[in-house]
Amino acid sequence: FKFLQNNSEQLQRLEVELCEVTKSKETLQQNLLELTEYTHMLFITRNVVQRSSEYGEFPFLGKDTVMDYSSMQRLGLHSGLIQRQKIEAFECMLWRVCKGYTILSYAEVEEYLEDPDSKRHGEPTKSVVFLISYWGHQIGQKVKKICDCYHCHLYPYPTSSDEWNDVVEGLATRIKDLHTVLHKTEDYLRRVLIKASESTYMWVVQVKKIKAIYYILNQCSFDDIPTLRSALEKGLVRKMTKFICSCLEGVKSVF
C-alpha cells in the first residue's frame, strides 16, 4: 500500500512537470514562429515599398517617381502572412469589399514554417507574405476585418530605413536566444522522459506482484481465518520461528 501511494504521488509530480515543460516548449515554438514570420515579411516586402508603378491610382502619388518610406506613411499599410491556400480568396475579397481602393502585393515564402498548430495535424505550413496599401480610414478598417477573418498574422512595418535595420537586428538576436532556450528545454524534457522510462519496468513488476497478492487474498474466506491462525500458531510452537507470525499481520487495502 505504501508503494502504491508513493508511486501515485511520483506519477502525479511527473505528470505536472511534463505538462509544464510541454506547455513552455509550445509557447517558445509559437514565439519563434512569430519572429521568423516577421523576419520573412520584412525581407520579402523590402523591395515592394520601393515600387512606384503600382501606386499610380492614388492622385497624390501621381508625381512621385519612387514609392519611398515618406510616401508609404501617407498611405495606410497592413503587412503580414497568410496561408498559401487562402491567398486567392483573400485577394478577391479585398477587391470586392474595398472597391479597388487597395493595392495588394504578395510573394510566397520559399521554406516551410513549422507552425505548432498545423503540425499536430501532420500538414506542412506554406505561407505567403503580403503587403496591402490603402487610402482612407474606413477602407483600412475593412482591410483589418478581412485580415482577421482569414486568420492572417499581421506585423507592423517600420516607418524608416533606420528603424527597419534596428528591427531586423533585434529579431535576429531574439531568434538566436529563443533557439538556445528551446534547445535547453527539449534537452530537459528528454532527460525527464528517459528517467521515467527507466522506472517503468520496476513499476510494472511491483504492481503485478501487488495484484497477485490481492488476487490470492480475494480467494480466501474470512471464516477460515481462525483455523489458519491456529495452524500457524501450532507451527510456531514446533519450529520456534517468528517468520510465521508475520504472515498474520493485516494488509491494508487501497479500496
Coordinates of N, CA and C in Angstrom, one line a residue:
F1 N 0.8 -1.2 0.0 CA 0.0 0.0 0.0 C 0.9 1.3 0.0
K2 N 1.9 1.2 0.8 CA 2.8 2.4 0.8 C 3.5 2.6 -0.5
F3 N 3.8 1.5 -1.2 CA 4.5 1.6 -2.5 C 3.5 2.3 -3.5
L4 N 2.2 1.8 -3.5 CA 1.2 2.4 -4.4 C 1.0 3.9 -4.1
Q5 N 1.0 4.2 -2.9 CA 0.8 5.7 -2.5 C 2.0 6.5 -3.0
N6 N 3.2 6.0 -2.7 CA 4.4 6.8 -3.2 C 4.5 6.8 -4.7
N7 N 4.1 5.7 -5.3 CA 4.2 5.6 -6.8 C 3.1 6.6 -7.4
S8 N 2.0 6.7 -6.8 CA 0.9 7.6 -7.3 C 1.4 9.0 -7.2
E9 N 2.0 9.4 -6.0 CA 2.5 10.7 -5.8 C 3.6 11.1 -6.8
Q10 N 4.4 10.1 -7.1 CA 5.5 10.3 -8.0 C 5.0 10.5 -9.4
L11 N 4.0 9.7 -9.8 CA 3.4 9.9 -11.2 C 2.7 11.2 -11.3
Q12 N 2.1 11.7 -10.3 CA 1.4 13.0 -10.3 C 2.4 14.1 -10.5
R13 N 3.5 14.0 -9.7 CA 4.5 15.0 -9.9 C 5.1 15.0 -11.3
L14 N 5.3 13.8 -11.8 CA 5.9 13.7 -13.2 C 4.9 14.2 -14.2
E15 N 3.6 14.0 -14.0 CA 2.6 14.5 -15.0 C 2.6 16.0 -15.0
V16 N 2.6 16.6 -13.8 CA 2.6 18.0 -13.7 C 3.8 18.6 -14.3
E17 N 5.0 18.0 -14.1 CA 6.2 18.5 -14.6 C 6.3 18.4 -16.1
L18 N 5.8 17.3 -16.7 CA 5.8 17.1 -18.1 C 4.8 18.1 -18.8
C19 N 3.7 18.4 -18.2 CA 2.7 19.3 -18.7 C 3.3 20.7 -18.7
E20 N 4.0 21.1 -17.7 CA 4.6 22.5 -17.6 C 5.7 22.6 -18.7
V21 N 6.5 21.6 -18.8 CA 7.6 21.7 -19.7 C 7.1 21.7 -21.2
T22 N 6.1 20.9 -21.4 CA 5.5 20.8 -22.8 C 4.8 22.1 -23.1
K23 N 4.1 22.7 -22.2 CA 3.4 24.0 -22.4 C 4.5 25.1 -22.7
S24 N 5.5 25.1 -21.9 CA 6.6 26.0 -22.1 C 7.2 25.9 -23.5
K25 N 7.4 24.6 -23.9 CA 8.0 24.4 -25.2 C 7.1 24.9 -26.3
E26 N 5.8 24.7 -26.2 CA 4.9 25.1 -27.2 C 4.8 26.7 -27.3
T27 N 4.9 27.3 -26.1 CA 5.0 28.8 -26.1 C 6.2 29.3 -26.8
L28 N 7.4 28.7 -26.6 CA 8.6 29.1 -27.2 C 8.6 28.8 -28.7
Q29 N 8.0 27.7 -29.1 CA 7.8 27.5 -30.6 C 6.9 28.5 -31.2
Q30 N 5.9 28.9 -30.6 CA 5.0 29.9 -31.1 C 5.7 31.2 -31.2
N31 N 6.4 31.6 -30.2 CA 7.2 32.9 -30.3 C 8.2 32.8 -31.4
L32 N 8.9 31.7 -31.5 CA 9.9 31.5 -32.6 C 9.2 31.7 -34.0
L33 N 8.1 31.1 -34.1 CA 7.3 31.2 -35.4 C 7.0 32.6 -35.7
E34 N 6.5 33.4 -34.7 CA 6.1 34.7 -35.0 C 7.3 35.6 -35.4
L35 N 8.5 35.4 -34.7 CA 9.7 36.1 -35.0 C 10.2 35.8 -36.4
T36 N 10.1 34.5 -36.7 CA 10.6 34.0 -38.1 C 9.7 34.6 -39.2
E37 N 8.4 34.6 -38.9 CA 7.4 35.2 -39.9 C 7.7 36.6 -40.1
Y38 N 7.9 37.3 -39.0 CA 8.2 38.8 -39.1 C 9.5 39.1 -39.9
T39 N 10.5 38.2 -39.7 CA 11.7 38.4 -40.4 C 11.5 38.2 -41.9
H40 N 10.8 37.1 -42.3 CA 10.5 36.9 -43.7 C 9.7 38.0 -44.3
M41 N 8.7 38.5 -43.5 CA 7.9 39.6 -44.0 C 8.7 40.9 -44.3
L42 N 9.7 41.2 -43.4 CA 10.5 42.4 -43.6 C 11.4 42.3 -44.8
F43 N 12.0 41.1 -45.0 CA 13.0 41.0 -46.1 C 12.2 40.9 -47.5
I44 N 11.1 40.2 -47.5 CA 10.4 40.0 -48.8 C 9.7 41.3 -49.2
T45 N 9.2 42.0 -48.3 CA 8.5 43.3 -48.6 C 9.4 44.5 -48.8
R46 N 10.6 44.3 -48.5 CA 11.5 45.5 -48.6 C 11.6 46.1 -50.0
N47 N 11.6 45.2 -51.0 CA 11.6 45.7 -52.3 C 10.3 46.2 -52.8
V48 N 9.2 45.7 -52.2 CA 7.9 46.1 -52.6 C 7.6 47.6 -52.4
V49 N 8.1 48.1 -51.2 CA 7.8 49.5 -50.9 C 8.6 50.5 -51.8
Q50 N 9.6 50.0 -52.6 CA 10.3 50.8 -53.5 C 9.7 51.0 -54.8
R51 N 8.6 50.3 -55.1 CA 8.0 50.3 -56.4 C 7.1 51.6 -56.5
S52 N 7.0 52.1 -57.7 CA 6.2 53.3 -57.9 C 5.1 53.1 -58.9
S53 N 5.2 52.1 -59.9 CA 4.3 52.0 -60.9 C 2.9 51.5 -60.4
E54 N 2.9 50.7 -59.4 CA 1.7 50.2 -58.9 C 0.8 51.2 -58.2
Y55 N 1.3 52.3 -57.8 CA 0.6 53.3 -57.0 C 0.1 54.5 -57.8
G56 N 0.0 54.3 -59.1 CA -0.5 55.4 -59.9 C -1.9 55.8 -59.7
E57 N -2.7 54.9 -59.1 CA -4.1 55.1 -58.9 C -4.4 56.2 -57.9
F58 N -3.4 56.4 -57.0 CA -3.6 57.4 -55.9 C -3.2 58.8 -56.4
P59 N -4.0 59.8 -56.4 CA -3.7 61.1 -57.0 C -2.5 61.7 -56.4
F60 N -2.3 61.7 -55.1 CA -1.2 62.4 -54.5 C 0.1 61.8 -54.8
L61 N 0.1 60.6 -55.4 CA 1.4 59.9 -55.7 C 1.6 60.0 -57.2
G62 N 0.8 60.7 -57.9 CA 1.0 60.8 -59.4 C 2.3 61.3 -59.8
K63 N 2.9 62.3 -59.0 CA 4.1 62.9 -59.4 C 5.3 62.2 -58.8
D64 N 5.1 61.3 -57.9 CA 6.2 60.6 -57.2 C 6.8 59.6 -58.1
T65 N 8.1 59.6 -58.2 CA 8.9 58.7 -59.1 C 9.2 57.4 -58.3
V66 N 9.3 57.5 -57.0 CA 9.7 56.4 -56.2 C 8.7 56.3 -55.0
M67 N 8.3 55.0 -54.7 CA 7.5 54.8 -53.5 C 8.4 54.6 -52.3
D68 N 8.7 55.6 -51.6 CA 9.7 55.5 -50.5 C 8.9 55.5 -49.2
Y69 N 9.7 55.6 -48.1 CA 9.1 55.5 -46.8 C 8.2 56.7 -46.5
S70 N 8.5 57.8 -46.9 CA 7.7 59.0 -46.7 C 6.3 58.9 -47.4
S71 N 6.4 58.4 -48.6 CA 5.1 58.2 -49.3 C 4.3 57.1 -48.7
M72 N 5.0 56.1 -48.2 CA 4.3 55.0 -47.5 C 3.5 55.4 -46.3
Q73 N 4.1 56.4 -45.6 CA 3.4 56.9 -44.4 C 2.1 57.6 -44.7
R74 N 2.0 58.2 -45.9 CA 0.7 58.9 -46.3 C -0.4 57.8 -46.6
L75 N 0.0 56.6 -47.0 CA -0.9 55.6 -47.3 C -1.1 54.7 -46.0
G76 N -2.3 54.1 -45.9 CA -2.4 53.1 -44.9 C -1.7 51.8 -45.3
L77 N -1.2 51.1 -44.4 CA -0.5 49.9 -44.7 C -0.7 48.7 -43.7
H78 N -1.0 47.6 -44.3 CA -1.1 46.4 -43.5 C -0.2 45.3 -44.1
S79 N 0.6 44.7 -43.3 CA 1.5 43.7 -43.8 C 1.5 42.5 -42.9
G80 N 1.8 41.3 -43.4 CA 1.8 40.1 -42.6 C 1.9 38.8 -43.5
L81 N 1.4 37.7 -42.9 CA 1.4 36.4 -43.6 C 0.1 35.8 -43.6
I82 N -0.2 35.0 -44.6 CA -1.4 34.2 -44.7 C -1.1 32.9 -45.3
Q83 N -1.9 31.9 -45.0 CA -1.7 30.5 -45.6 C -1.8 30.6 -47.1
R84 N -1.0 29.8 -47.8 CA -0.9 29.8 -49.2 C -2.3 29.5 -49.9
Q85 N -3.0 28.6 -49.4 CA -4.3 28.2 -50.0 C -5.4 29.2 -49.9
K86 N -5.1 30.2 -49.0 CA -6.2 31.3 -48.8 C -5.9 32.5 -49.6
I87 N -4.8 32.7 -50.3 CA -4.4 33.9 -50.9 C -5.4 34.4 -52.0
E88 N -5.8 33.4 -52.8 CA -6.7 33.8 -54.0 C -8.0 34.3 -53.5
A89 N -8.6 33.6 -52.5 CA -9.9 34.1 -52.0 C -9.7 35.4 -51.2
F90 N -8.6 35.6 -50.6 CA -8.3 36.8 -49.8 C -8.2 38.0 -50.8
E91 N -7.5 37.8 -51.9 CA -7.4 38.8 -52.9 C -8.7 39.2 -53.5
C92 N -9.5 38.3 -53.8 CA -10.9 38.6 -54.4 C -11.7 39.3 -53.4
M93 N -11.7 38.9 -52.1 CA -12.5 39.6 -51.1 C -12.0 41.0 -50.9
L94 N -10.7 41.3 -50.9 CA -10.2 42.7 -50.8 C -10.7 43.5 -52.0
W95 N -10.7 43.0 -53.2 CA -11.1 43.8 -54.3 C -12.6 44.1 -54.3
R96 N -13.4 43.1 -53.9 CA -14.9 43.3 -53.9 C -15.3 44.2 -52.8
V97 N -14.8 44.1 -51.6 CA -15.2 44.9 -50.5 C -14.7 46.3 -50.5
C98 N -13.4 46.4 -50.9 CA -12.7 47.8 -50.9 C -12.9 48.5 -52.2
K99 N -13.6 48.0 -53.2 CA -13.9 48.7 -54.5 C -12.6 49.1 -55.2
G100 N -11.5 48.4 -55.1 CA -10.3 48.8 -55.8 C -9.5 49.8 -55.1
Y101 N -9.8 50.2 -53.9 CA -9.1 51.2 -53.2 C -7.9 50.6 -52.4
T102 N -7.5 49.5 -52.8 CA -6.4 48.8 -52.1 C -5.4 48.3 -53.2
I103 N -4.2 48.1 -52.8 CA -3.1 47.5 -53.6 C -2.5 46.4 -52.9
L104 N -2.6 45.2 -53.4 CA -2.1 44.0 -52.7 C -0.9 43.5 -53.5
S105 N 0.2 43.4 -52.8 CA 1.4 42.7 -53.3 C 1.7 41.6 -52.4
Y106 N 2.1 40.4 -53.0 CA 2.4 39.3 -52.2 C 3.5 38.4 -52.8
A107 N 4.1 37.6 -52.0 CA 5.2 36.7 -52.5 C 5.2 35.5 -51.6
E108 N 5.4 34.4 -52.1 CA 5.4 33.1 -51.3 C 6.8 32.9 -50.6
V109 N 6.7 32.5 -49.4 CA 7.9 32.2 -48.6 C 8.4 30.8 -49.1
E110 N 9.7 30.8 -49.4 CA 10.3 29.6 -50.0 C 10.3 28.4 -49.1
E111 N 10.6 28.6 -47.9 CA 10.7 27.5 -46.9 C 9.4 27.3 -46.2
Y112 N 9.2 26.0 -45.7 CA 8.1 25.7 -44.9 C 8.3 26.1 -43.4
L113 N 7.3 26.8 -42.9 CA 7.4 27.3 -41.5 C 6.8 26.2 -40.6
E114 N 7.4 25.9 -39.5 CA 6.9 24.9 -38.5 C 5.9 25.6 -37.6
D115 N 4.7 25.6 -38.0 CA 3.6 26.1 -37.2 C 3.2 25.0 -36.2
P116 N 3.3 25.2 -34.9 CA 2.9 24.1 -33.9 C 1.5 23.7 -34.1
D117 N 0.5 24.6 -34.4 CA -0.9 24.2 -34.5 C -1.1 23.3 -35.7
S118 N -0.6 23.6 -36.8 CA -0.8 22.8 -38.0 C 0.0 21.5 -38.0
K119 N 1.1 21.5 -37.3 CA 2.0 20.3 -37.2 C 1.3 19.2 -36.5
R120 N 0.4 19.5 -35.6 CA -0.3 18.4 -34.9 C -1.2 17.6 -35.9
H121 N -1.6 18.2 -37.0 CA -2.5 17.5 -38.0 C -1.6 16.9 -39.1
G122 N -0.3 17.0 -39.0 CA 0.6 16.5 -40.0 C 0.6 17.2 -41.3
E123 N 0.2 18.5 -41.3 CA 0.2 19.3 -42.5 C 1.4 20.3 -42.5
P124 N 2.2 20.3 -43.6 CA 3.2 21.4 -43.6 C 2.6 22.7 -43.8
T125 N 3.3 23.7 -43.4 CA 2.8 25.1 -43.4 C 3.5 25.9 -44.5
K126 N 2.8 26.3 -45.5 CA 3.3 27.1 -46.6 C 2.6 28.5 -46.5
S127 N 3.4 29.5 -46.4 CA 2.8 30.8 -46.1 C 3.2 31.8 -47.3
V128 N 2.4 32.9 -47.3 CA 2.6 33.9 -48.3 C 2.7 35.3 -47.6
V129 N 3.7 36.0 -47.9 CA 3.9 37.4 -47.3 C 3.1 38.4 -48.2
F130 N 2.3 39.2 -47.5 CA 1.5 40.2 -48.3 C 1.7 41.6 -47.7
L131 N 1.5 42.6 -48.6 CA 1.6 44.0 -48.3 C 0.4 44.7 -48.9
I132 N -0.5 45.3 -48.1 CA -1.7 45.9 -48.5 C -1.6 47.4 -48.3
S133 N -1.7 48.2 -49.3 CA -1.7 49.7 -49.2 C -3.1 50.1 -49.5
Y134 N -3.6 51.1 -48.8 CA -5.0 51.5 -48.9 C -5.1 53.0 -48.7
W135 N -6.2 53.6 -49.1 CA -6.4 55.1 -49.0 C -7.7 55.3 -48.2
G136 N -7.6 55.9 -47.0 CA -8.8 56.2 -46.3 C -8.9 55.3 -45.0
H137 N -9.4 56.0 -44.0 CA -9.5 55.3 -42.7 C -10.6 54.1 -42.7
Q138 N -11.7 54.4 -43.4 CA -12.8 53.4 -43.4 C -12.3 52.2 -44.2
I139 N -11.6 52.4 -45.3 CA -11.0 51.3 -46.1 C -10.1 50.5 -45.2
G140 N -9.3 51.2 -44.4 CA -8.3 50.5 -43.5 C -9.0 49.6 -42.5
Q141 N -10.2 50.1 -42.0 CA -11.0 49.2 -41.1 C -11.5 48.0 -41.8
K142 N -11.9 48.1 -43.0 CA -12.4 47.0 -43.8 C -11.3 46.0 -44.0
V143 N -10.1 46.5 -44.4 CA -9.0 45.6 -44.6 C -8.6 44.8 -43.4
K144 N -8.6 45.5 -42.2 CA -8.3 44.9 -41.0 C -9.3 43.7 -40.6
K145 N -10.6 44.0 -40.9 CA -11.6 42.9 -40.6 C -11.4 41.8 -41.5
I146 N -11.1 42.0 -42.8 CA -10.8 40.9 -43.7 C -9.6 40.1 -43.3
C147 N -8.6 40.8 -42.9 CA -7.4 40.1 -42.4 C -7.7 39.2 -41.2
D148 N -8.5 39.7 -40.3 CA -8.9 38.9 -39.1 C -9.7 37.7 -39.5
C149 N -10.6 37.9 -40.5 CA -11.5 36.8 -40.9 C -10.7 35.6 -41.6
Y150 N -9.6 36.0 -42.2 CA -8.8 35.0 -42.9 C -7.6 34.5 -42.0
H151 N -7.6 34.9 -40.7 CA -6.6 34.5 -39.8 C -5.2 34.8 -40.2
C152 N -5.1 36.0 -40.7 CA -3.7 36.5 -41.1 C -2.9 36.8 -39.9
H153 N -1.6 36.7 -40.0 CA -0.7 37.1 -39.0 C -0.1 38.5 -39.4
L154 N -0.6 39.5 -38.7 CA -0.2 40.9 -39.1 C 1.0 41.3 -38.2
Y155 N 1.9 42.0 -38.9 CA 3.1 42.6 -38.2 C 3.3 44.0 -38.6
P156 N 3.7 44.9 -37.7 CA 3.9 46.3 -38.1 C 5.1 46.5 -39.0
Y157 N 5.0 47.4 -39.9 CA 6.1 47.7 -40.8 C 6.8 48.9 -40.4
P158 N 8.2 48.9 -40.4 CA 9.0 50.1 -40.0 C 8.6 51.3 -40.8
T159 N 8.7 52.5 -40.2 CA 8.4 53.7 -40.9 C 9.6 54.4 -41.5
S160 N 10.8 53.8 -41.3 CA 12.0 54.4 -41.9 C 13.0 53.3 -42.1
S161 N 14.0 53.6 -42.9 CA 15.1 52.6 -43.2 C 15.9 52.3 -42.0
D162 N 16.2 53.3 -41.2 CA 16.9 53.1 -39.9 C 16.1 52.2 -39.0
E163 N 14.8 52.4 -38.9 CA 14.0 51.6 -38.0 C 14.0 50.1 -38.5
W164 N 13.9 50.0 -39.9 CA 13.9 48.7 -40.5 C 15.2 47.9 -40.0
N165 N 16.3 48.6 -40.1 CA 17.6 47.9 -39.7 C 17.6 47.5 -38.3
D166 N 17.1 48.4 -37.4 CA 17.0 48.1 -36.0 C 16.1 46.9 -35.7
V167 N 15.0 46.9 -36.3 CA 14.0 45.8 -36.1 C 14.6 44.5 -36.6
V168 N 15.2 44.4 -37.7 CA 15.9 43.2 -38.2 C 17.0 42.7 -37.3
E169 N 17.8 43.7 -36.8 CA 18.8 43.3 -35.9 C 18.3 42.7 -34.6
G170 N 17.2 43.4 -34.1 CA 16.6 42.9 -32.8 C 16.0 41.5 -33.0
L171 N 15.4 41.3 -34.2 CA 14.7 40.0 -34.4 C 15.8 38.9 -34.5
A172 N 16.9 39.2 -35.1 CA 18.0 38.2 -35.2 C 18.5 37.8 -33.9
T173 N 18.7 38.8 -33.0 CA 19.1 38.5 -31.6 C 18.1 37.6 -30.8
R174 N 16.9 38.0 -30.9 CA 15.8 37.3 -30.2 C 15.6 35.9 -30.7
I175 N 15.7 35.7 -32.0 CA 15.6 34.3 -32.6 C 16.8 33.5 -32.1
K176 N 18.0 34.0 -32.1 CA 19.1 33.3 -31.6 C 18.9 32.8 -30.1
D177 N 18.5 33.8 -29.3 CA 18.2 33.4 -27.9 C 17.1 32.4 -27.7
L178 N 16.1 32.5 -28.6 CA 15.0 31.5 -28.5 C 15.5 30.1 -28.9
H179 N 16.3 30.0 -29.9 CA 16.9 28.7 -30.3 C 17.6 28.1 -29.1
T180 N 18.4 28.9 -28.4 CA 19.2 28.4 -27.2 C 18.3 27.9 -26.1
V181 N 17.3 28.7 -25.8 CA 16.3 28.3 -24.7 C 15.5 27.1 -25.1
L182 N 15.1 27.1 -26.4 CA 14.3 25.9 -26.9 C 15.1 24.6 -26.9
H183 N 16.4 24.7 -27.2 CA 17.3 23.6 -27.2 C 17.4 23.1 -25.7
K184 N 17.6 24.0 -24.8 CA 17.7 23.5 -23.4 C 16.4 22.9 -22.9
T185 N 15.3 23.5 -23.3 CA 14.0 22.9 -22.9 C 13.8 21.5 -23.4
E186 N 14.1 21.3 -24.7 CA 14.0 20.0 -25.3 C 14.9 19.0 -24.6
D187 N 16.1 19.4 -24.3 CA 17.1 18.6 -23.6 C 16.6 18.2 -22.2
Y188 N 16.0 19.1 -21.5 CA 15.5 18.8 -20.2 C 14.3 17.9 -20.3
L189 N 13.4 18.1 -21.2 CA 12.3 17.2 -21.4 C 12.7 15.8 -21.8
R190 N 13.8 15.7 -22.6 CA 14.3 14.4 -22.9 C 14.8 13.6 -21.7
R191 N 15.5 14.4 -20.8 CA 16.1 13.7 -19.6 C 15.0 13.2 -18.7
V192 N 13.9 14.0 -18.6 CA 12.8 13.6 -17.7 C 12.1 12.4 -18.2
L193 N 11.9 12.3 -19.5 CA 11.3 11.1 -20.1 C 12.2 9.9 -20.0
I194 N 13.5 10.1 -20.2 CA 14.4 8.9 -20.1 C 14.4 8.4 -18.6
K195 N 14.4 9.3 -17.7 CA 14.3 8.9 -16.3 C 13.0 8.2 -15.9
A196 N 11.9 8.6 -16.5 CA 10.6 8.0 -16.3 C 10.6 6.6 -16.9
S197 N 11.2 6.5 -18.1 CA 11.2 5.2 -18.8 C 12.0 4.2 -18.1
E198 N 13.1 4.6 -17.4 CA 13.9 3.7 -16.7 C 13.2 3.1 -15.5
S199 N 12.2 3.8 -14.9 CA 11.5 3.3 -13.8 C 10.2 2.5 -14.1
T200 N 9.9 2.5 -15.4 CA 8.6 1.9 -15.8 C 8.6 0.4 -15.6
Y201 N 9.7 -0.3 -15.9 CA 9.8 -1.7 -15.8 C 9.6 -2.1 -14.3
M202 N 10.3 -1.4 -13.4 CA 10.2 -1.7 -12.0 C 8.8 -1.4 -11.5
W203 N 8.1 -0.4 -11.9 CA 6.8 -0.1 -11.5 C 5.8 -1.2 -12.0
V204 N 6.0 -1.7 -13.2 CA 5.2 -2.8 -13.7 C 5.3 -4.0 -12.9
V205 N 6.6 -4.4 -12.6 CA 6.8 -5.6 -11.8 C 6.2 -5.5 -10.4
Q206 N 6.3 -4.4 -9.7 CA 5.8 -4.2 -8.4 C 4.3 -4.2 -8.4
V207 N 3.7 -3.6 -9.4 CA 2.2 -3.6 -9.5 C 1.7 -5.0 -9.7
K208 N 2.4 -5.7 -10.6 CA 1.9 -7.1 -10.8 C 2.0 -8.0 -9.6
K209 N 3.1 -7.8 -8.8 CA 3.2 -8.5 -7.5 C 2.1 -8.2 -6.6
I210 N 1.8 -6.9 -6.4 CA 0.7 -6.5 -5.5 C -0.7 -7.0 -6.1
K211 N -0.8 -7.0 -7.4 CA -2.1 -7.5 -7.9 C -2.2 -9.0 -7.6
A212 N -1.1 -9.7 -7.7 CA -1.1 -11.2 -7.4 C -1.5 -11.4 -5.9
I213 N -0.9 -10.6 -5.1 CA -1.2 -10.8 -3.6 C -2.7 -10.6 -3.3
Y214 N -3.3 -9.5 -3.9 CA -4.7 -9.2 -3.6 C -5.6 -10.3 -4.3
Y215 N -5.1 -10.8 -5.4 CA -5.9 -11.9 -6.1 C -6.0 -13.1 -5.2
I216 N -4.9 -13.5 -4.6 CA -4.9 -14.6 -3.7 C -5.7 -14.3 -2.4
L217 N -5.6 -13.1 -1.9 CA -6.4 -12.7 -0.7 C -7.9 -12.8 -1.0
N218 N -8.2 -12.4 -2.2 CA -9.7 -12.5 -2.6 C -10.2 -13.9 -2.6
Q219 N -9.3 -14.9 -2.8 CA -9.8 -16.3 -2.8 C -10.0 -16.8 -1.4
C220 N -9.5 -16.1 -0.4 CA -9.6 -16.6 1.0 C -11.0 -16.2 1.5
S221 N -11.4 -17.0 2.5 CA -12.7 -16.8 3.2 C -12.4 -16.3 4.6
F222 N -13.1 -15.3 5.1 CA -12.9 -14.8 6.4 C -13.3 -15.9 7.5
D223 N -14.1 -16.8 7.1 CA -14.5 -17.9 8.1 C -13.3 -18.8 8.4
D224 N -12.3 -18.9 7.5 CA -11.2 -19.8 7.7 C -10.0 -19.1 8.4
I225 N -10.1 -17.8 8.8 CA -9.0 -17.2 9.4 C -8.7 -17.8 10.8
P226 N -9.7 -18.1 11.7 CA -9.4 -18.7 13.0 C -8.6 -20.0 12.8
T227 N -9.1 -20.8 11.8 CA -8.4 -22.1 11.6 C -7.0 -21.9 11.1
L228 N -6.8 -20.9 10.2 CA -5.5 -20.6 9.7 C -4.6 -20.1 10.8
R229 N -5.1 -19.2 11.7 CA -4.3 -18.7 12.8 C -3.9 -19.8 13.7
S230 N -4.8 -20.7 14.0 CA -4.5 -21.8 14.9 C -3.4 -22.7 14.3
A231 N -3.5 -23.0 13.0 CA -2.5 -23.8 12.4 C -1.1 -23.1 12.4
L232 N -1.1 -21.8 12.2 CA 0.2 -21.1 12.2 C 0.8 -21.1 13.6
E233 N -0.1 -20.9 14.6 CA 0.4 -20.9 16.0 C 1.0 -22.3 16.4
K234 N 0.4 -23.3 15.9 CA 1.0 -24.7 16.2 C 2.3 -24.8 15.5
G235 N 2.4 -24.3 14.3 CA 3.7 -24.4 13.6 C 4.7 -23.6 14.2
L236 N 4.3 -22.4 14.8 CA 5.3 -21.6 15.5 C 5.9 -22.3 16.7
V237 N 5.0 -23.0 17.4 CA 5.5 -23.7 18.6 C 6.5 -24.8 18.2
R238 N 6.2 -25.5 17.1 CA 7.1 -26.6 16.7 C 8.4 -26.1 16.1
K239 N 8.3 -25.0 15.3 CA 9.6 -24.6 14.6 C 10.3 -23.5 15.4
M240 N 9.6 -22.8 16.3 CA 10.2 -21.7 17.1 C 10.8 -20.6 16.2
T241 N 9.9 -20.2 15.3 CA 10.4 -19.1 14.4 C 9.4 -18.0 14.4
K242 N 9.9 -16.8 14.2 CA 9.0 -15.6 14.2 C 8.5 -15.3 12.8
F243 N 9.0 -16.0 11.8 CA 8.6 -15.6 10.4 C 7.1 -15.9 10.2
I244 N 6.6 -17.0 10.8 CA 5.2 -17.4 10.5 C 4.3 -16.4 11.1
C245 N 4.6 -15.8 12.2 CA 3.7 -14.8 12.8 C 3.5 -13.6 11.9
S246 N 4.5 -13.2 11.2 CA 4.4 -12.1 10.3 C 3.4 -12.3 9.3
C247 N 3.1 -13.5 9.0 CA 2.0 -13.8 7.9 C 0.7 -13.4 8.4
L248 N 0.5 -13.3 9.7 CA -0.8 -13.0 10.3 C -1.1 -11.5 10.3
E249 N -0.1 -10.7 10.0 CA -0.3 -9.2 10.1 C -1.3 -8.8 9.0
G250 N -2.2 -7.9 9.3 CA -3.1 -7.4 8.3 C -2.5 -6.6 7.2
V251 N -3.1 -6.7 6.0 CA -2.6 -5.9 4.9 C -3.6 -4.9 4.6
K252 N -3.2 -3.6 4.5 CA -4.1 -2.5 4.3 C -4.6 -2.6 2.8
S253 N -5.8 -2.3 2.6 CA -6.4 -2.3 1.3 C -6.4 -0.9 0.7
V254 N -6.2 -0.8 -0.6 CA -6.3 0.5 -1.2 C -7.7 0.9 -1.6
F255 N -8.6 -0.1 -1.4 CA -10.0 0.2 -1.8 C -10.9 0.6 -0.6

